[in-house]
PDB file of C-alpha atoms and ligand atoms in Angstrom:
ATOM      1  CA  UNK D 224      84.152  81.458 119.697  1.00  0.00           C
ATOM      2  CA  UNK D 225      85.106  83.710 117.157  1.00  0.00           C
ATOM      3  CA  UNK D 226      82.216  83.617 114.114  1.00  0.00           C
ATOM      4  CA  UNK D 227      84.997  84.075 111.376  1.00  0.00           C
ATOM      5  CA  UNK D 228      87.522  81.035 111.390  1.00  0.00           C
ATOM      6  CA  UNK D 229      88.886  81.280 107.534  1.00  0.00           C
ATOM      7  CA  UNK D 230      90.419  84.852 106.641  1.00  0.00           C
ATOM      8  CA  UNK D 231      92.737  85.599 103.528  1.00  0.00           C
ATOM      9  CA  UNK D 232      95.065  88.491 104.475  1.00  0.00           C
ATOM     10  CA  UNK D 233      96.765  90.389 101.695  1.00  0.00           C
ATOM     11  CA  UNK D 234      99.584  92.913 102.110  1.00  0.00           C
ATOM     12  CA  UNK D 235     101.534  95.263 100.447  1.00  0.00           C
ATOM     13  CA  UNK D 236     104.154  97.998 101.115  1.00  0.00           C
ATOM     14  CA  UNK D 237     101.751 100.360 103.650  1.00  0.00           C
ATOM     15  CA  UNK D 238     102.302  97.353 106.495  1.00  0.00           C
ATOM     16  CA  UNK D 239     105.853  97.988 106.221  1.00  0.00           C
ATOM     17  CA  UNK D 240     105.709 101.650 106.304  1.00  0.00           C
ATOM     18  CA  UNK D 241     105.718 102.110 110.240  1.00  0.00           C
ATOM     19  CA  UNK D 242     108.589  99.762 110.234  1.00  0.00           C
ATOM     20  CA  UNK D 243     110.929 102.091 107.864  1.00  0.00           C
ATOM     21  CA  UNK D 244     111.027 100.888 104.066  1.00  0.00           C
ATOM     22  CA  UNK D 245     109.924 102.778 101.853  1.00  0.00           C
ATOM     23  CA  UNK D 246     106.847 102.585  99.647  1.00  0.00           C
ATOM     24  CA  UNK D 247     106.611 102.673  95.869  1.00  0.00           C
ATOM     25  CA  UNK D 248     104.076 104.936  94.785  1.00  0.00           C
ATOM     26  CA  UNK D 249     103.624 107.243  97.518  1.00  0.00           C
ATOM     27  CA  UNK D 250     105.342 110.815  97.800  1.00  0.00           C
ATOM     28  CA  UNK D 251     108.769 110.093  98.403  1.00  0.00           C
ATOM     29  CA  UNK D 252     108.353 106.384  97.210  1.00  0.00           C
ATOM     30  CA  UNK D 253     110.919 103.958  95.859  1.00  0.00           C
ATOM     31  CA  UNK D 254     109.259 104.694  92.447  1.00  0.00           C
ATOM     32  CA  UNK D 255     110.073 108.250  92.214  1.00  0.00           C
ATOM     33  CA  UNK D 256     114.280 107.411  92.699  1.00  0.00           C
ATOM     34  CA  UNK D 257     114.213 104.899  90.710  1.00  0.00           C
ATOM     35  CA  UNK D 258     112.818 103.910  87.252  1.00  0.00           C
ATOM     36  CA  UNK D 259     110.774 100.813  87.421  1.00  0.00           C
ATOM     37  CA  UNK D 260     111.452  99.496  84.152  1.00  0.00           C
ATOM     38  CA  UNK D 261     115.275  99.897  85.410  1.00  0.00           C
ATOM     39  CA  UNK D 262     115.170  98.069  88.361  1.00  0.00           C
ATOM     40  CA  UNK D 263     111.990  95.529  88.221  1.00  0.00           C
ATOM     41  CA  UNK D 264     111.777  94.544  85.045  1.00  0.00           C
ATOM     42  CA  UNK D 265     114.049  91.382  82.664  1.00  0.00           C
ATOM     43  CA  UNK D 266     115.127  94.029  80.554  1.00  0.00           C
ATOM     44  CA  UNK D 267     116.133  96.132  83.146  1.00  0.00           C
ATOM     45  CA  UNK D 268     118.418  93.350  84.434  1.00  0.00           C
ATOM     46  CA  UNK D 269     119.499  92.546  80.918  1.00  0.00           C
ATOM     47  CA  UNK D 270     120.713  96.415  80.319  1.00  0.00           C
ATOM     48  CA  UNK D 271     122.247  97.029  83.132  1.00  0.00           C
ATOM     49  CA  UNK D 272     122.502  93.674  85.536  1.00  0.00           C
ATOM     50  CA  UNK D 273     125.021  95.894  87.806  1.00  0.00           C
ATOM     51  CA  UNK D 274     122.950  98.582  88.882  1.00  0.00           C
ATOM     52  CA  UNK D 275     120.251  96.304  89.591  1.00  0.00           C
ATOM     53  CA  UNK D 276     122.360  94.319  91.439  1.00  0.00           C
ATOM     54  CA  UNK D 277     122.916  97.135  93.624  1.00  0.00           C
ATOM     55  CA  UNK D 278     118.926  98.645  94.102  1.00  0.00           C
ATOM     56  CA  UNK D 279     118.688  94.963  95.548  1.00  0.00           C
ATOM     57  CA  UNK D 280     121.700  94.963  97.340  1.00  0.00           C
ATOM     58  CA  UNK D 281     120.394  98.120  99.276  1.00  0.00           C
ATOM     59  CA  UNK D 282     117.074  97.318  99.623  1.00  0.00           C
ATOM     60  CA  UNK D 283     118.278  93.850 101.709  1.00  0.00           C
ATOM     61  CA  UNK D 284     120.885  96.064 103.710  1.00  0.00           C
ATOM     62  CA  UNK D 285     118.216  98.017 104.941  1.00  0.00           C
ATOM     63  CA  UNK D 286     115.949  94.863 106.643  1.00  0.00           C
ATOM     64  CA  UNK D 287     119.002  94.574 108.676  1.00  0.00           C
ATOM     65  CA  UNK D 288     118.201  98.110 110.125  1.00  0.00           C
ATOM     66  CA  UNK D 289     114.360  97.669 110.607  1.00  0.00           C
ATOM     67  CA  UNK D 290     111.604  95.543 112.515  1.00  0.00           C
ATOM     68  CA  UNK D 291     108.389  94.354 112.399  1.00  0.00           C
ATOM     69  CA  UNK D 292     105.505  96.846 113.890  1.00  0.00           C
ATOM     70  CA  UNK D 293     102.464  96.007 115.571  1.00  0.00           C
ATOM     71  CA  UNK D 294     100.391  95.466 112.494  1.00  0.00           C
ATOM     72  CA  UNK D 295     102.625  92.420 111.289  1.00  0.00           C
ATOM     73  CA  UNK D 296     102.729  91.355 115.255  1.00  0.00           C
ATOM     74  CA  UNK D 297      99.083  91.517 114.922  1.00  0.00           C
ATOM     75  CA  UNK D 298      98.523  89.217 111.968  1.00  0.00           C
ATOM     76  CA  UNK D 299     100.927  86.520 113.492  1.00  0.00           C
ATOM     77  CA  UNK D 300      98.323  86.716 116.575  1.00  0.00           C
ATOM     78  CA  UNK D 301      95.678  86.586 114.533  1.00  0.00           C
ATOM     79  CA  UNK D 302      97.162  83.431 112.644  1.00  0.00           C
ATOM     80  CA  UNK D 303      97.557  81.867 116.029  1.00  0.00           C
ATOM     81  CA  UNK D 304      94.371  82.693 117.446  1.00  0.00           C
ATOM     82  CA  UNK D 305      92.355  81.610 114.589  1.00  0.00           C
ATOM     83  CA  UNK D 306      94.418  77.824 114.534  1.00  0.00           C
ATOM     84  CA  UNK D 307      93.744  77.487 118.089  1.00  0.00           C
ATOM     85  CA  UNK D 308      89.821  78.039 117.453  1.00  0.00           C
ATOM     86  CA  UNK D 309      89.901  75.512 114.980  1.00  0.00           C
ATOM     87  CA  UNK D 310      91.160  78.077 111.590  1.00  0.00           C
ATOM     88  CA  UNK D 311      93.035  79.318 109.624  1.00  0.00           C
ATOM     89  CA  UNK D 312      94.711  82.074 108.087  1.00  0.00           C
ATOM     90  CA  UNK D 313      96.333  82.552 104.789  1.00  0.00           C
ATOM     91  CA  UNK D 314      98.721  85.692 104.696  1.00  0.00           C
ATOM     92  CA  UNK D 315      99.926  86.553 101.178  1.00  0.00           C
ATOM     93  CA  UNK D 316     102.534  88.861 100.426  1.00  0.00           C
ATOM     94  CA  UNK D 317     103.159  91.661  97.603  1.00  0.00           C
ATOM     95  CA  UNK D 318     105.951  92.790  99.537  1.00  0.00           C
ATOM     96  CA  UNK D 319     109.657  91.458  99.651  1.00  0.00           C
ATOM     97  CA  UNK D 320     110.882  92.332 103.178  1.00  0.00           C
ATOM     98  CA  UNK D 321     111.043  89.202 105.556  1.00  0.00           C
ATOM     99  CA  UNK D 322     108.882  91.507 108.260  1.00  0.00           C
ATOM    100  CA  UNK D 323     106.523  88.691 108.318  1.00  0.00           C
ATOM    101  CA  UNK D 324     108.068  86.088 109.176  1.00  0.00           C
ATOM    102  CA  UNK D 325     110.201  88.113 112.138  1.00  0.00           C
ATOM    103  CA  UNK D 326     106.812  89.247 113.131  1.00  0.00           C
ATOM    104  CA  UNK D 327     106.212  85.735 113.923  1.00  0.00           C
ATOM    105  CA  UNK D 328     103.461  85.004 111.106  1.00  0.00           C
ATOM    106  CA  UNK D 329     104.000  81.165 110.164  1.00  0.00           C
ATOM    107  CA  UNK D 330     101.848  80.795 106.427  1.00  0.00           C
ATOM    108  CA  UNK D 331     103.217  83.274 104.088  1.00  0.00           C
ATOM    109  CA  UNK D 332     103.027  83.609 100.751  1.00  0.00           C
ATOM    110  CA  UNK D 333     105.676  85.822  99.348  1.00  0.00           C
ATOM    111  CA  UNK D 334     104.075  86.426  95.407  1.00  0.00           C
ATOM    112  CA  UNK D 335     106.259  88.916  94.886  1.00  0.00           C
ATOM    113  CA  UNK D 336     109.619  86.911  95.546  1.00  0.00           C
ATOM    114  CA  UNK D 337     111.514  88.016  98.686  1.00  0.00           C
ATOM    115  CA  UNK D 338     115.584  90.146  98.918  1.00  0.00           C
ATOM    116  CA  UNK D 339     116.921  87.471 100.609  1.00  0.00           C
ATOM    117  CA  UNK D 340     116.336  84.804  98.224  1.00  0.00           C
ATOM    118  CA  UNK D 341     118.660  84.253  95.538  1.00  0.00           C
ATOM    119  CA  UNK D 342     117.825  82.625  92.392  1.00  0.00           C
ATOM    120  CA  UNK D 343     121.183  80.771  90.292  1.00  0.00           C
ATOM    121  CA  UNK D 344     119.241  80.635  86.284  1.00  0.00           C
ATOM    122  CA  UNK D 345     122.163  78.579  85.146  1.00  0.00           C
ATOM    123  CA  UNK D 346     120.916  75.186  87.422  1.00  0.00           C
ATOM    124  CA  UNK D 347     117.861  76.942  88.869  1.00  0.00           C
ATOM    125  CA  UNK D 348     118.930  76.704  92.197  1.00  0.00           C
ATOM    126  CA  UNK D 349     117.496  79.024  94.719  1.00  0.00           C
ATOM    127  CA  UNK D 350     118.922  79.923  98.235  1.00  0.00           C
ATOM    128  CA  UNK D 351     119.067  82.383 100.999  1.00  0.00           C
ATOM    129  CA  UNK D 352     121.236  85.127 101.738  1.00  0.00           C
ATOM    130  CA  UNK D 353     121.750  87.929 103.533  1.00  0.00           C
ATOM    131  CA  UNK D 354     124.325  89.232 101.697  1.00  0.00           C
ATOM    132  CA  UNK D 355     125.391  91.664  98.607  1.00  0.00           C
ATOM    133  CA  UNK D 356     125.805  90.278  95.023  1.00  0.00           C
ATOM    134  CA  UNK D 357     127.064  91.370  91.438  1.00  0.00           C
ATOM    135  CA  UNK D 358     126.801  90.410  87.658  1.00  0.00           C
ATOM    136  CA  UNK D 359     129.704  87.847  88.781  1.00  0.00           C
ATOM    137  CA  UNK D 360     128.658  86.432  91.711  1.00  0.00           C
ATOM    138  CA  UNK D 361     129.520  82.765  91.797  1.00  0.00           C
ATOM    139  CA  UNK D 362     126.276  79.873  92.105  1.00  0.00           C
ATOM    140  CA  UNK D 363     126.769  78.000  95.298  1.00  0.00           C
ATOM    141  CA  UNK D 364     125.505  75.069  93.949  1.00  0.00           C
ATOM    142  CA  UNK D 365     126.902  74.877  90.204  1.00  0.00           C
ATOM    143  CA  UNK D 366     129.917  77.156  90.750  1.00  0.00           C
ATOM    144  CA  UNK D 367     128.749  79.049  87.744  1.00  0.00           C
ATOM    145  CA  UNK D 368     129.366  82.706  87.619  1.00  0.00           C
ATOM    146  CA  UNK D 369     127.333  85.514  86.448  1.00  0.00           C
ATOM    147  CA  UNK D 370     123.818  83.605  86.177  1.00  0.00           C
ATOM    148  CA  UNK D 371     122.285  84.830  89.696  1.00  0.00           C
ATOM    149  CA  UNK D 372     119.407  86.890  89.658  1.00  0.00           C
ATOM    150  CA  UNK D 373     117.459  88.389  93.144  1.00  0.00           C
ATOM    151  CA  UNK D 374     114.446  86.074  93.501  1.00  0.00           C
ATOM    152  CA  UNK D 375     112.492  88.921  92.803  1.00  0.00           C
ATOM    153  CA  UNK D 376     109.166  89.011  90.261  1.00  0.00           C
ATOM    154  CA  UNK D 377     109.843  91.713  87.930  1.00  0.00           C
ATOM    155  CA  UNK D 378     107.072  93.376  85.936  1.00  0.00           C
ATOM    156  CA  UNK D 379     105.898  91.043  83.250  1.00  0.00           C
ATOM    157  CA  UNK D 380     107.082  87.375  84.897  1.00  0.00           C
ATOM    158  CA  UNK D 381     104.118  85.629  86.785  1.00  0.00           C
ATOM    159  CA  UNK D 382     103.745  85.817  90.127  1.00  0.00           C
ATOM    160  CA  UNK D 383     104.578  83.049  92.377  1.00  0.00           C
ATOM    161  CA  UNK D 384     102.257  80.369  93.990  1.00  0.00           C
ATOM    162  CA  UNK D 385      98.955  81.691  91.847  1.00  0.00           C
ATOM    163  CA  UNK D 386      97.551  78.216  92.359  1.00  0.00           C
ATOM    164  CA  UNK D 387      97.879  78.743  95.873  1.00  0.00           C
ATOM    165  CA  UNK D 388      96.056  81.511  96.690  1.00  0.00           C
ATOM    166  CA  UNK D 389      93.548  81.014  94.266  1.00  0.00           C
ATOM    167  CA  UNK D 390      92.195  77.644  96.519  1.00  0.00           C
ATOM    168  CA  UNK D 391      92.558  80.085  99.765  1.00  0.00           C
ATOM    169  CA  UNK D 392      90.549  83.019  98.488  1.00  0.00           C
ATOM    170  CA  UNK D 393      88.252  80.547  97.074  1.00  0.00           C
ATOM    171  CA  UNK D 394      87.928  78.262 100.805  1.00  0.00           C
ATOM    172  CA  UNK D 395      87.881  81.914 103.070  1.00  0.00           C
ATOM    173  CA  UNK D 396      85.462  83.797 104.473  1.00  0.00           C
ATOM    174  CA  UNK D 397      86.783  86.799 104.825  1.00  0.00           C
ATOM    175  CA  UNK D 398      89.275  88.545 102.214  1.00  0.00           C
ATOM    176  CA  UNK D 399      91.014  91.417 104.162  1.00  0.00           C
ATOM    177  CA  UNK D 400      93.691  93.986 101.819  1.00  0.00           C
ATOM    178  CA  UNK D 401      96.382  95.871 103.924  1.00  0.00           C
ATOM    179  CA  UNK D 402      98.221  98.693 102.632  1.00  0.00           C
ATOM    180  CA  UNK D 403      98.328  98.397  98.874  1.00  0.00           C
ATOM    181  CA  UNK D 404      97.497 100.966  96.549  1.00  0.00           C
ATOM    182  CA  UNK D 405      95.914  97.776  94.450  1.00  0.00           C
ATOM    183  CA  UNK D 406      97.961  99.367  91.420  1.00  0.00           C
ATOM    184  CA  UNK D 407      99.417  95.725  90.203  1.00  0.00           C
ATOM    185  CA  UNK D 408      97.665  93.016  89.098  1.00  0.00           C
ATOM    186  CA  UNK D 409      96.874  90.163  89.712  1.00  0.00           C
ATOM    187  CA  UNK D 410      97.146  91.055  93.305  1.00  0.00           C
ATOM    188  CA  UNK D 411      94.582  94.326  92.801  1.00  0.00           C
ATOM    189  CA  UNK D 412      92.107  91.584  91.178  1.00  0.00           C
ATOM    190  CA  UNK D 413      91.845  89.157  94.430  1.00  0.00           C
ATOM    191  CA  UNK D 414      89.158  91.736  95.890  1.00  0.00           C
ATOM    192  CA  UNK D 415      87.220  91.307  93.035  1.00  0.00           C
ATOM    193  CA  UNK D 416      87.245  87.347  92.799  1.00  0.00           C
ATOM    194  CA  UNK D 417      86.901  87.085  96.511  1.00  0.00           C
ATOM    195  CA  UNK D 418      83.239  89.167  95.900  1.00  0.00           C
ATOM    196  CA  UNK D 419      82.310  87.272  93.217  1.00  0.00           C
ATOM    197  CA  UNK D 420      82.548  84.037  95.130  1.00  0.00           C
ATOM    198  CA  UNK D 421      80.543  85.514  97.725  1.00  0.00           C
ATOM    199  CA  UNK D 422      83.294  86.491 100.560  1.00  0.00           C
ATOM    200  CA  UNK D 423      83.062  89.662 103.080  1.00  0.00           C
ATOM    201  CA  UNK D 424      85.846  91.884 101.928  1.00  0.00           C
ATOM    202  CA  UNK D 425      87.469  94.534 104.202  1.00  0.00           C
ATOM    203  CA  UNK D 426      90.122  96.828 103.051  1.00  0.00           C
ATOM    204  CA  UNK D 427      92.468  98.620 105.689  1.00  0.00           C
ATOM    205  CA  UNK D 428      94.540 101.331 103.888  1.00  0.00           C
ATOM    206  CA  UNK D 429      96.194 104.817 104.875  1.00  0.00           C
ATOM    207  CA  UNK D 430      93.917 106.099 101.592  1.00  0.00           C
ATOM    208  CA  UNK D 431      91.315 105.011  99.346  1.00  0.00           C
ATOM    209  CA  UNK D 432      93.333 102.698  97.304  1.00  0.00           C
ATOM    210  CA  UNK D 433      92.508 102.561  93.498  1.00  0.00           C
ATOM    211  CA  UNK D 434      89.738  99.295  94.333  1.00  0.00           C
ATOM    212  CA  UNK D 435      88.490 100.483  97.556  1.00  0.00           C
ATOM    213  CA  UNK D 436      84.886 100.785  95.515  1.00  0.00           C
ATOM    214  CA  UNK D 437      85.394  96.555  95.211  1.00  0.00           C
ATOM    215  CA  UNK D 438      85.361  95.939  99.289  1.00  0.00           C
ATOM    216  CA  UNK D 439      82.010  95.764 101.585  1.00  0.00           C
ATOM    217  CA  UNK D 440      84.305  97.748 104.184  1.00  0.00           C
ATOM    218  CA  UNK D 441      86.909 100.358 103.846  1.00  0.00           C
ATOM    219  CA  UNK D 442      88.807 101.595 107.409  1.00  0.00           C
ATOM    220  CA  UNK D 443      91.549 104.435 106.611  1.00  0.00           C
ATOM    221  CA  UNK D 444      94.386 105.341 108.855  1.00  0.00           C
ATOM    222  CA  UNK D 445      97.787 103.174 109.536  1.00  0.00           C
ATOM    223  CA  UNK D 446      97.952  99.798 109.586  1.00  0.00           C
ATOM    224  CA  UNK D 447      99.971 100.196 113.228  1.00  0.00           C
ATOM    225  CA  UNK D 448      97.165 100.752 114.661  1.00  0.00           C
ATOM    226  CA  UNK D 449      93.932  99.767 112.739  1.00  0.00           C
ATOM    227  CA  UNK D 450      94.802  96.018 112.121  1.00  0.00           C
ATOM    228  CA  UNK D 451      95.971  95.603 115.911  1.00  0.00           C
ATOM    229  CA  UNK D 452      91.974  97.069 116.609  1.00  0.00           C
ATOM    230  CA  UNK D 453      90.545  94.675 113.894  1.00  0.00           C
ATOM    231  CA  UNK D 454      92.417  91.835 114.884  1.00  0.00           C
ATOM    232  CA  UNK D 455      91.314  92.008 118.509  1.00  0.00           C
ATOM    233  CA  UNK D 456      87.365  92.145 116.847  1.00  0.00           C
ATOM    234  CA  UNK D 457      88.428  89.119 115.456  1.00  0.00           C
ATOM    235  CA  UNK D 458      89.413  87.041 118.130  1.00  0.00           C
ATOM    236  CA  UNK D 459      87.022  88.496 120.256  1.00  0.00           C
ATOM    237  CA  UNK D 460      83.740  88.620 118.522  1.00  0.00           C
TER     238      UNK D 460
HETATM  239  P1  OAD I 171     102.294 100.988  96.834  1.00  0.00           P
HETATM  240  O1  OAD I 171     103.454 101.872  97.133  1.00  0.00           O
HETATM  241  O2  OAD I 171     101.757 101.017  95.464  1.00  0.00           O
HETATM  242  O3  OAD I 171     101.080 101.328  97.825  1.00  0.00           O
HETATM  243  C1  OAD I 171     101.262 101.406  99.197  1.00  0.00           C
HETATM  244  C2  OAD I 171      99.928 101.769  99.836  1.00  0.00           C
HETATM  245  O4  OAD I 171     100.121 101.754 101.249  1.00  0.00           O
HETATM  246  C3  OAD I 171      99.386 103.147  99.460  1.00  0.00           C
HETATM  247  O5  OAD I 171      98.024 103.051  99.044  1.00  0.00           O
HETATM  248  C4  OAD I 171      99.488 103.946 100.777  1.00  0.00           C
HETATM  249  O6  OAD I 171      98.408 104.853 100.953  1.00  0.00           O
HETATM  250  C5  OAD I 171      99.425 102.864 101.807  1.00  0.00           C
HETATM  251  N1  OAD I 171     100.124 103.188 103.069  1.00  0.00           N
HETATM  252  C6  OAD I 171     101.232 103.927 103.262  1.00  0.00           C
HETATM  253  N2  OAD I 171     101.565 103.971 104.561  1.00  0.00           N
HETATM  254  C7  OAD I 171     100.631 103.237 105.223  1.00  0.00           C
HETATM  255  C8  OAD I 171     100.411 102.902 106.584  1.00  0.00           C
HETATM  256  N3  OAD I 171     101.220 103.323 107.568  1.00  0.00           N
HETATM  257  N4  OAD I 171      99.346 102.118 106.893  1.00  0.00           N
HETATM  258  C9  OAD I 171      98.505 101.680 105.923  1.00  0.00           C
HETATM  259  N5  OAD I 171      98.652 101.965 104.619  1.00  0.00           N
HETATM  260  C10 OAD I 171      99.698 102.722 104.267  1.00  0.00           C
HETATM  261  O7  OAD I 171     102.739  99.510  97.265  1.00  0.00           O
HETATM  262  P2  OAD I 171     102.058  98.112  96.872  1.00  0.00           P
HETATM  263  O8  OAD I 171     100.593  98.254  96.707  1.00  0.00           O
HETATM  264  O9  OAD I 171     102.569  97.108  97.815  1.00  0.00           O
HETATM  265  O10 OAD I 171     105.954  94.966  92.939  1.00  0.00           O
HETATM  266  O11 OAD I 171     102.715  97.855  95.445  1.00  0.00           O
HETATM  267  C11 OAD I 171     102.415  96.661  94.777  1.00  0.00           C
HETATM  268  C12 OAD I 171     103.628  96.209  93.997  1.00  0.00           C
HETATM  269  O12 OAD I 171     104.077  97.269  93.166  1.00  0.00           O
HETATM  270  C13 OAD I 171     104.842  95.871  94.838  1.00  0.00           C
HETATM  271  O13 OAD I 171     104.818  94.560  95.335  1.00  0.00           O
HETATM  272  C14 OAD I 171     105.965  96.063  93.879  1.00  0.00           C
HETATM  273  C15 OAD I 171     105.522  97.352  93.231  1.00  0.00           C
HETATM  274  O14 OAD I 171     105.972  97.600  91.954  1.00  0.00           O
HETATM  275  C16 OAD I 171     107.107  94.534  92.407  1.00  0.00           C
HETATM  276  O15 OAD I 171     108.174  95.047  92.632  1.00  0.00           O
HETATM  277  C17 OAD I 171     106.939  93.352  91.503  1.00  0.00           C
END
């Protein structure tokens, strides 16, 4: 019997590293190409809705061209493994890219939107696709053109499902950060609410993120392999 039975995983764009997309702050990252307050923010979109039309665009093209690696495999076995000892595992999600879910991971919480959702503002209809869309692409739904947006959280709108995974760091045991530089908040600030409420805290990160000082544990090195090598303590121990 595993001792730990109620774990809050949070991720950002270092899990998806191994698998191809890019990060944002890193050397190289999707930050340096391409102004943030551009691309991921409402004025942004409001300025110039066609070239963020096209960053998004992109960004979904390229999940057609990558795959989940063995840290998100690991976190779906980990969500499996914990249900069938009588847990449970709450994974939420800074990043975008439906890795996840192809991963096979089951309870995700994507707080930062996700590229294949599309979101119509004119009847607030939201829906999936895998496909490419411009200032006049035409609601499904409401036949309206021009009011579709990605389903993506831009800098300054709230985060999705707060409420959520506020109750899971609150019920867990264990509050465990993956590959976020813990730059953006409120997602940076879940470290510090799961120690105040008394929770182990582990952080797995390529570097010393910018809360690393917040968590009981710090492992460095790629999520590949060090969550496949935690997960397994998990299950086993
Ligand atoms: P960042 O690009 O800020 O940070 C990625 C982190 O992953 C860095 O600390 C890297 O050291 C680490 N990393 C890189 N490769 C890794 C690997 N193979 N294994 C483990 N760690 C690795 O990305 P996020 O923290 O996810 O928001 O960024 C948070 C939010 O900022 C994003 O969701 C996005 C962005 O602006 C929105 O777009 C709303």
């Amino acid at each position: 019997m595993t001792k730990i039975k109620n774990i809050v995983v949070l991720t950002g764009a270092g899990i998806s590293a191994e698998s191809g997309i890019k990060t944002f702050r890193d050397t190289g990252g999707l930050w340096e190409d391409y102004p943030v307050e551009q691309v991921a923010t409402p004025q942004g979109y409001a300025a110039d809705p066609d070239l963020v039309h096209r960053f998004y665009n992109a960004r979904r093209k390229d999940l057609k061209t990558v795959k989940p690696n063995p840290a998100h495999e690991a976190l779906a076995r980990l969500e499996k493994g914990l249900i069938e000892k009588g847990g449970y595992m709450t994974l939420i999600t800074q990043n975008v890219d439906d890795l996840h879910e192809r991963g096979g991971s089951e309870n995700i919480i994507h707080m930062h939107g996700e590229l294949t959702s599309q979101w119509c503002t004119a009847c607030q209809h939201k829906f999936y696709s895998q496909g490419e869309f411009t200032p006049k692409s035409i609601c499904p739904k409401c036949d309206v053109a021009g009011k579709i947006r990605p389903d993506i959280v831009w800098f300054g709108e709230m985060p999705y499902r707060m409420d959520t995974i506020e109750l899971a760091v609150m019920n867990c045991e264990l509050f465990v950060s993956i590959g976020t530089s813990g730059a953006v908040y409120p997602a940076a600030g879940y470290v510090q609410m799961a120690r105040s409420l008394g929770k182990q805290t582990l952080e797995i990160n390529l570097e010393r993120s910018e809360g690393s000082h917040h968590f009981h544990e710090t492992r460095q090195g790629k999520a590949g392999k060090l969550v496949s090598v935690w997960v397994d303590e998990i299950l086993n121990g």
